[in-house]
Coordinates of C-alpha atoms in Angstrom, one line a residue:
X1 CA -37.6 -76.9 -58.6
X2 CA -34.1 -75.4 -59.3
X3 CA -32.9 -72.2 -59.7
X4 CA -33.4 -71.2 -63.0
X5 CA -31.0 -71.7 -65.6
X6 CA -32.1 -68.4 -67.9
X7 CA -30.9 -65.9 -65.7
X8 CA -30.5 -63.1 -65.2
X9 CA -31.9 -63.1 -68.7
X10 CA -35.7 -64.6 -67.6
X11 CA -36.5 -61.9 -65.2
X12 CA -40.1 -64.2 -64.6
X13 CA -38.5 -66.8 -63.4
X14 CA -39.4 -65.7 -60.0
X15 CA -37.8 -69.3 -58.1
X16 CA -34.9 -67.8 -56.1
X17 CA -37.6 -64.6 -55.3
X18 CA -39.8 -67.2 -53.3
X19 CA -37.5 -69.3 -51.6
X20 CA -37.1 -66.0 -49.7
X21 CA -40.6 -66.4 -48.4
X22 CA -40.8 -62.4 -48.7
X23 CA -43.9 -62.3 -50.6
X24 CA -43.7 -58.6 -52.8
X25 CA -41.6 -57.2 -51.1
X26 CA -38.2 -59.5 -53.6
X27 CA -36.5 -58.1 -55.7
X28 CA -34.3 -60.4 -58.3
X29 CA -30.6 -58.8 -58.7
X30 CA -29.8 -58.6 -62.1
X31 CA -27.0 -59.3 -62.4
X32 CA -26.1 -61.2 -59.9
X33 CA -23.4 -60.1 -58.0
X34 CA -20.6 -61.4 -56.3
X35 CA -20.1 -60.8 -52.0
X36 CA -17.9 -61.7 -49.3
X37 CA -18.8 -64.0 -47.1
X38 CA -18.2 -65.3 -43.9
X39 CA -18.4 -67.8 -41.6
X40 CA -18.6 -65.8 -38.3
X41 CA -18.0 -69.7 -36.6
X42 CA -15.3 -71.2 -38.5
X43 CA -13.9 -67.6 -39.7
X44 CA -13.8 -69.2 -43.0
X45 CA -14.2 -67.0 -46.1
X46 CA -15.6 -67.7 -49.4
X47 CA -17.0 -65.9 -52.8
X48 CA -20.8 -66.5 -53.5
X49 CA -23.3 -65.3 -56.3
X50 CA -26.3 -62.3 -54.6
X51 CA -29.0 -63.4 -56.9
X52 CA -32.5 -61.9 -54.4
X53 CA -33.1 -59.8 -51.7
X54 CA -35.6 -58.6 -49.5
X55 CA -36.6 -56.7 -46.8
X56 CA -36.2 -59.4 -44.4
X57 CA -34.0 -62.2 -46.5
X58 CA -31.0 -62.8 -48.7
X59 CA -30.4 -64.8 -51.2
X60 CA -27.0 -66.4 -52.2
X61 CA -25.5 -68.7 -54.9
X62 CA -22.2 -71.1 -53.3
X63 CA -21.6 -73.6 -54.9
X64 CA -17.4 -73.7 -53.2
X65 CA -19.2 -73.4 -49.5
X66 CA -22.4 -74.3 -47.6
X67 CA -23.8 -71.6 -46.0
X68 CA -25.1 -72.8 -42.6
X69 CA -25.2 -71.1 -39.4
X70 CA -24.3 -67.1 -39.0
X71 CA -22.5 -65.3 -41.5
X72 CA -21.6 -61.9 -42.3
X73 CA -22.3 -61.1 -45.5
X74 CA -20.2 -57.6 -47.2
X75 CA -22.3 -56.8 -49.8
X76 CA -20.2 -53.3 -50.6
X77 CA -16.9 -51.9 -48.6
X78 CA -18.5 -49.4 -46.5
X79 CA -22.2 -52.1 -45.8
X80 CA -22.3 -55.4 -44.7
X81 CA -25.4 -57.8 -42.9
X82 CA -24.9 -60.4 -40.4
X83 CA -27.5 -62.9 -40.3
X84 CA -28.0 -67.2 -40.6
X85 CA -28.3 -69.3 -43.3
X86 CA -30.2 -72.1 -44.7
X87 CA -31.0 -74.3 -47.4
X88 CA -33.7 -72.5 -50.0
X89 CA -33.8 -74.8 -53.2
X90 CA -33.4 -78.6 -52.7
X91 CA -30.6 -80.3 -54.4
X92 CA -29.0 -76.3 -55.7
X93 CA -27.0 -74.5 -53.0
X94 CA -28.6 -71.4 -53.4
X95 CA -29.3 -70.5 -50.0
X96 CA -31.5 -68.1 -47.2
X97 CA -29.8 -65.3 -45.1
X98 CA -32.2 -64.1 -42.7
X99 CA -31.0 -60.6 -41.8
X100 CA -30.6 -59.8 -37.8
X101 CA -28.2 -56.8 -38.7
X102 CA -27.6 -54.1 -41.7
X103 CA -24.2 -52.4 -40.4
X104 CA -22.0 -49.1 -42.7
X105 CA -19.4 -49.0 -41.0
X106 CA -19.3 -45.5 -39.9
X107 CA -23.2 -46.5 -37.6
X108 CA -20.7 -49.5 -36.2
X109 CA -19.8 -47.6 -33.5
X110 CA -23.1 -46.0 -33.3
X111 CA -24.9 -48.7 -33.1
X112 CA -22.4 -51.0 -30.3
X113 CA -22.6 -48.2 -27.7
X114 CA -26.6 -47.7 -28.2
X115 CA -28.4 -50.7 -29.0
X116 CA -25.7 -53.7 -29.5
X117 CA -22.8 -53.0 -27.0
X118 CA -23.4 -56.0 -24.5
X119 CA -24.7 -58.2 -27.4
X120 CA -21.8 -57.6 -29.8
X121 CA -19.4 -58.4 -26.2
X122 CA -21.0 -61.3 -25.1
X123 CA -22.0 -62.8 -28.0
X124 CA -18.8 -64.0 -29.1
X125 CA -20.0 -62.2 -32.6
X126 CA -16.7 -60.1 -33.1
X127 CA -15.1 -61.3 -29.1
X128 CA -12.5 -58.5 -28.2
X129 CA -10.1 -62.0 -26.2
X130 CA -10.3 -64.1 -28.9
X131 CA -8.3 -60.8 -31.3
X132 CA -6.2 -59.2 -29.3
X133 CA -3.4 -61.9 -28.6
X134 CA -3.2 -61.6 -32.2
X135 CA -2.8 -58.6 -34.3
X136 CA 0.4 -58.8 -35.4
X137 CA 0.0 -62.0 -37.3
X138 CA -3.0 -60.1 -38.3
X139 CA -2.5 -58.1 -41.3
X140 CA -5.9 -58.8 -43.8
X141 CA -8.7 -56.0 -43.6
X142 CA -11.5 -57.8 -41.5
X143 CA -8.6 -57.9 -38.6
X144 CA -7.7 -53.9 -38.9
X145 CA -11.2 -53.0 -38.8
X146 CA -12.2 -54.6 -35.7
X147 CA -8.7 -53.6 -34.9
X148 CA -10.1 -50.0 -35.9
X149 CA -13.6 -50.3 -33.6
X150 CA -12.1 -51.8 -30.2
X151 CA -9.9 -48.9 -29.7
X152 CA -12.9 -46.6 -31.1
X153 CA -14.8 -48.3 -27.7
X154 CA -11.9 -47.6 -25.5
X155 CA -11.6 -44.6 -26.1
X156 CA -15.0 -43.8 -25.7
X157 CA -15.4 -45.5 -22.5
X158 CA -12.9 -43.2 -21.2
X159 CA -15.2 -39.8 -22.4
X160 CA -16.9 -38.5 -18.6
X161 CA -20.1 -38.1 -21.2
X162 CA -21.0 -41.3 -21.8
X163 CA -21.4 -43.5 -19.0
X164 CA -22.3 -47.6 -19.6
X165 CA -24.5 -49.7 -17.2
X166 CA -25.6 -53.4 -17.5
X167 CA -29.4 -54.5 -15.4
X168 CA -28.7 -57.9 -13.6
X169 CA -31.8 -58.9 -10.8
X170 CA -33.8 -55.6 -10.6
X171 CA -30.1 -53.8 -9.3
X172 CA -28.2 -50.9 -12.0
X173 CA -24.7 -51.7 -12.2
X174 CA -21.4 -49.7 -14.0
X175 CA -19.4 -51.1 -15.9
X176 CA -16.5 -48.8 -16.6
X177 CA -14.7 -45.8 -13.9
X178 CA -17.3 -43.7 -14.4
X179 CA -21.1 -43.0 -13.3
X180 CA -23.6 -40.7 -13.6
X181 CA -25.4 -39.3 -10.0
X182 CA -27.2 -41.4 -7.6
X183 CA -30.6 -39.6 -8.7
X184 CA -29.6 -40.0 -12.3
X185 CA -29.5 -44.0 -11.7
X186 CA -31.9 -44.3 -9.7
X187 CA -34.5 -43.0 -12.5
X188 CA -32.3 -45.1 -15.2
X189 CA -33.7 -47.9 -13.4
X190 CA -37.4 -47.1 -13.3
X191 CA -37.6 -46.9 -16.6
X192 CA -36.2 -50.4 -17.6
X193 CA -38.1 -52.0 -15.2
X194 CA -41.0 -49.8 -16.2
X195 CA -40.7 -50.8 -20.0
X196 CA -42.3 -53.7 -21.6
X197 CA -40.0 -56.9 -21.7
X198 CA -37.8 -57.1 -24.2
X199 CA -39.1 -53.7 -25.1
X200 CA -35.9 -51.3 -25.7
X201 CA -36.3 -47.4 -23.8
X202 CA -34.7 -44.6 -25.3
X203 CA -36.0 -41.7 -23.4
X204 CA -34.5 -38.0 -22.1
X205 CA -33.1 -37.2 -18.5
X206 CA -32.9 -33.9 -16.3
X207 CA -30.2 -34.3 -13.2
X208 CA -32.8 -32.8 -10.2
X209 CA -30.8 -29.4 -10.4
X210 CA -32.3 -28.6 -13.9
X211 CA -28.7 -27.8 -15.5
X212 CA -27.9 -31.3 -17.2
X213 CA -29.5 -33.5 -20.2
X214 CA -29.4 -37.0 -20.6
X215 CA -30.0 -39.7 -23.2
X216 CA -30.5 -42.8 -22.3
X217 CA -30.6 -46.1 -24.5
X218 CA -31.8 -50.1 -22.3
X219 CA -31.6 -52.6 -24.9
X220 CA -31.9 -55.8 -23.6
X221 CA -29.7 -58.8 -23.6
X222 CA -30.1 -62.5 -24.2
X223 CA -29.6 -64.0 -20.8
X224 CA -32.1 -61.3 -19.0
X225 CA -30.0 -58.3 -18.3
X226 CA -30.3 -54.7 -20.3
X227 CA -27.3 -53.2 -21.8
X228 CA -27.9 -49.1 -20.5
X229 CA -25.6 -46.0 -22.8
X230 CA -26.8 -42.3 -21.0
X231 CA -24.8 -39.6 -22.8
X232 CA -25.0 -36.3 -21.2
X233 CA -26.7 -34.2 -24.5
X234 CA -26.4 -30.9 -22.7
X235 CA -23.6 -29.4 -24.4
X236 CA -25.7 -30.1 -27.6
X237 CA -29.0 -29.2 -26.6
X238 CA -27.5 -25.3 -26.0
X239 CA -25.2 -25.4 -28.8
X240 CA -28.8 -26.1 -30.7
X241 CA -30.7 -23.6 -28.7
X242 CA -27.8 -21.3 -30.1
X243 CA -28.1 -22.1 -33.6
X244 CA -31.9 -21.3 -33.3
X245 CA -31.7 -18.4 -31.5
X246 CA -28.8 -17.0 -34.2
X247 CA -31.4 -18.7 -36.9
X248 CA -34.0 -16.8 -35.4
X249 CA -32.2 -13.7 -36.1
X250 CA -31.5 -14.2 -39.3
X251 CA -34.8 -14.3 -40.7
X252 CA -36.0 -11.2 -37.9
X253 CA -33.5 -9.1 -39.8
X254 CA -34.7 -10.2 -43.7
X255 CA -38.5 -9.6 -42.9
X256 CA -37.6 -5.9 -41.0
X257 CA -35.3 -5.4 -44.5
X258 CA -37.9 -6.9 -46.7
X259 CA -40.8 -4.7 -45.3
X260 CA -38.9 -1.6 -44.8
X261 CA -39.3 -2.4 -40.8
X262 CA -43.0 -2.1 -41.2
X263 CA -42.5 -6.3 -39.7
X264 CA -41.3 -7.2 -36.9
X265 CA -40.7 -10.3 -35.8
X266 CA -39.9 -9.7 -31.7
X267 CA -39.7 -12.3 -28.6
X268 CA -42.8 -13.4 -26.2
X269 CA -40.3 -10.9 -23.8
X270 CA -40.0 -8.2 -26.2
X271 CA -43.8 -8.6 -27.5
X272 CA -44.7 -8.3 -23.5
X273 CA -43.2 -5.4 -22.9
X274 CA -44.8 -3.9 -26.3
X275 CA -48.2 -4.1 -25.5
X276 CA -46.9 -3.0 -21.1
X277 CA -46.2 0.7 -22.9
X278 CA -50.6 0.9 -23.0
X279 CA -53.7 0.2 -21.4
X280 CA -55.8 -2.7 -22.2
X281 CA -59.3 -1.7 -23.1
X282 CA -61.0 -4.4 -25.2
X283 CA -60.8 -8.1 -24.9
X284 CA -62.8 -11.4 -26.5
X285 CA -62.4 -14.7 -26.6
X286 CA -63.3 -15.3 -30.5
X287 CA -64.4 -19.5 -30.6
X288 CA -67.3 -19.4 -33.7
X289 CA -67.4 -17.1 -37.4
X290 CA -70.4 -15.8 -36.2
X291 CA -68.8 -13.6 -33.4
X292 CA -66.7 -11.8 -36.1
X293 CA -70.1 -9.3 -36.7
X294 CA -69.6 -8.4 -32.6
X295 CA -65.3 -8.1 -33.0
X296 CA -66.6 -5.7 -35.4
X297 CA -69.0 -3.9 -33.4
X298 CA -66.9 -3.2 -30.3
X299 CA -63.5 -2.4 -32.0
X300 CA -65.3 0.3 -33.4
X301 CA -67.3 1.7 -30.4
X302 CA -63.9 1.4 -28.5
X303 CA -62.5 3.3 -31.0
X304 CA -64.1 6.1 -32.6
X305 CA -64.3 7.9 -28.8
X306 CA -60.4 8.2 -29.5
X307 CA -61.1 10.5 -32.8
X308 CA -60.1 7.3 -35.0
X309 CA -60.6 9.4 -39.0
X310 CA -63.5 6.9 -40.8
X311 CA -60.6 6.1 -42.9
X312 CA -58.7 4.8 -41.1
X313 CA -60.5 3.0 -38.6
X314 CA -61.9 0.5 -41.7
X315 CA -58.9 -0.2 -42.5
X316 CA -57.5 -1.4 -39.0
X317 CA -61.1 -3.4 -38.9
X318 CA -60.2 -4.6 -42.3
X319 CA -56.6 -6.2 -41.2
X320 CA -58.2 -7.0 -37.3
X321 CA -60.7 -8.6 -39.1
X322 CA -58.6 -10.8 -41.5
X323 CA -56.2 -11.8 -38.5
X324 CA -59.0 -12.4 -36.8
X325 CA -60.7 -14.7 -39.6
X326 CA -57.0 -17.1 -40.0
X327 CA -57.5 -17.8 -36.2
X328 CA -60.4 -19.6 -37.2
X329 CA -59.4 -21.0 -40.9
X330 CA -56.4 -22.6 -39.1
X331 CA -56.8 -23.7 -35.4
X332 CA -59.8 -23.5 -33.4
X333 CA -59.6 -19.6 -32.4
X334 CA -58.2 -17.7 -30.3
X335 CA -58.4 -14.4 -28.0
X336 CA -58.6 -11.1 -29.0
X337 CA -57.4 -7.6 -27.2
X338 CA -57.4 -4.4 -27.5
X339 CA -54.7 -1.8 -26.1
X340 CA -54.7 1.7 -26.5
X341 CA -51.2 3.9 -25.7
X342 CA -51.4 6.3 -23.1
X343 CA -50.9 9.4 -24.8
X344 CA -53.5 7.9 -27.2
X345 CA -52.0 8.2 -30.8
X346 CA -51.5 4.0 -31.4
X347 CA -53.9 1.2 -30.6
X348 CA -52.9 -2.6 -31.0
X349 CA -54.6 -5.2 -32.6
X350 CA -53.7 -8.6 -30.8
X351 CA -54.1 -11.4 -32.2
X352 CA -53.4 -14.9 -29.8
X353 CA -53.4 -18.8 -31.1
X354 CA -52.6 -21.8 -29.3
X355 CA -52.0 -23.7 -32.5
X356 CA -48.0 -25.4 -33.0
X357 CA -47.3 -21.6 -34.6
X358 CA -45.6 -21.3 -37.3
X359 CA -42.5 -22.8 -38.7
X360 CA -39.5 -20.5 -38.8
X361 CA -38.3 -21.6 -42.6
X362 CA -42.0 -20.7 -43.7
X363 CA -42.0 -17.5 -41.6
X364 CA -40.4 -15.4 -45.8
X365 CA -43.4 -17.5 -47.1
X366 CA -46.4 -17.6 -44.8
X367 CA -46.1 -13.4 -44.3
X368 CA -44.9 -12.2 -47.6
X369 CA -45.4 -14.7 -50.6
X370 CA -49.2 -13.9 -51.8
X371 CA -51.4 -16.8 -51.6
X372 CA -49.1 -18.8 -49.5
X373 CA -51.4 -21.0 -46.9
X374 CA -50.2 -24.0 -44.9
X375 CA -52.8 -25.3 -41.4
X376 CA -49.4 -23.0 -39.8
X377 CA -49.3 -20.1 -42.4
X378 CA -51.3 -16.8 -41.7
X379 CA -52.8 -16.7 -44.7
X380 CA -53.5 -14.7 -47.7
X381 CA -55.3 -12.0 -45.4
X382 CA -51.6 -10.1 -44.4
X383 CA -50.6 -9.0 -47.1
X384 CA -54.3 -7.0 -46.2
X385 CA -52.8 -6.3 -42.7
X386 CA -49.1 -5.1 -44.1
X387 CA -51.1 -2.3 -46.1
X388 CA -53.5 -1.1 -44.0
X389 CA -51.8 -1.3 -40.5
X390 CA -48.5 1.0 -39.5
X391 CA -46.3 -1.6 -38.1
X392 CA -47.1 -5.3 -37.8
X393 CA -45.5 -7.3 -34.6
X394 CA -45.2 -11.3 -34.8
X395 CA -44.7 -14.0 -32.4
X396 CA -44.3 -18.3 -32.9
X397 CA -43.9 -20.0 -30.1
X398 CA -44.9 -23.9 -30.2
X399 CA -47.3 -22.2 -27.6
X400 CA -48.9 -20.4 -30.5
X401 CA -48.5 -17.5 -32.8
X402 CA -49.2 -13.9 -31.6
X403 CA -50.1 -10.9 -34.0
X404 CA -50.4 -7.6 -33.2
X405 CA -51.4 -5.0 -35.3
X406 CA -50.2 -0.9 -34.8
X407 CA -52.5 1.3 -35.9
X408 CA -51.6 5.5 -35.4
X409 CA -55.0 7.7 -34.3
X410 CA -55.3 9.6 -36.3
X411 CA -56.5 13.2 -33.6

């Protein structure tokens, strides 16, 4: 078996691909590319030709230097892999590098902190002890990159909201001067001990007083210990909530303007206070299509005595029927209640389902676009609700969608 002498002119040859043992996922690099390769043990560098790639390995052709042991391959200025080299084709200087890590320059710091900090520090892959004494002599590109990453790590270890720990023989200990509260440390220890052996852990923890939220990342190390990074994300979560609130207010204002105040997006609290203005006259659960007829009869029986005109009653019933039908089309039904204002000038039908709600970004299309329908939308019947009701109130969250159809009562 030899490396194809006609490469790259013979795309049908699979010699370099078969050596990767990656099945159909391997691809040729046509034409082959020059890449920088560094032996991490000897620090020797060379130029090799990249002939083949797959999800788990790459194939390199190198006449100048054998590629054995752990290697760093720089595929691009900001993209490199770390892996182990072995001879791929007998009698040919073609080497298969089994991929262990894939790193982009801007991701190095994050990956070291969250997944590989201790592996990096303990494996001597880029040992700071070896590098630091020679900064003045090491002015090459690789040396500058290592120095930059070490400086970033040094800065981050001084940030109070990031805590680094080591789990060893049933106990955890901080590896910096900062440490979290005892209750959080106990929860971290419980998470690591409850995880499967050799498995990484990513969880969220909340402080005992409920005021702080932390992200926990734990990664097993080769020496049977685990490295733990604890990050205080309370501020980030609060900022995200504020951003979502601002976004929600923008959608609310747009829907109100476009529909001339006929469609109003309300919070759960606002919906609650709106319904307190009247009294509940009817309530029923809807779980099957055949129950729609009983719903219409019940509404008619309650509304006719309050003096609503036949035309208004028919329009209101059509709108309520559409809303109730949607709870069956897009879920398992819901609860329908009828509220009448104290002065008997308004009636409000509340249709509440317990689905996953409407995605905020879908609200304009779900409510205003004719024919738009997804599993979480209100369906095409929403146009009917807007046409036949005086006002429609909408609240949607992970707890479900709550729709209030409001209609004036003619006396």
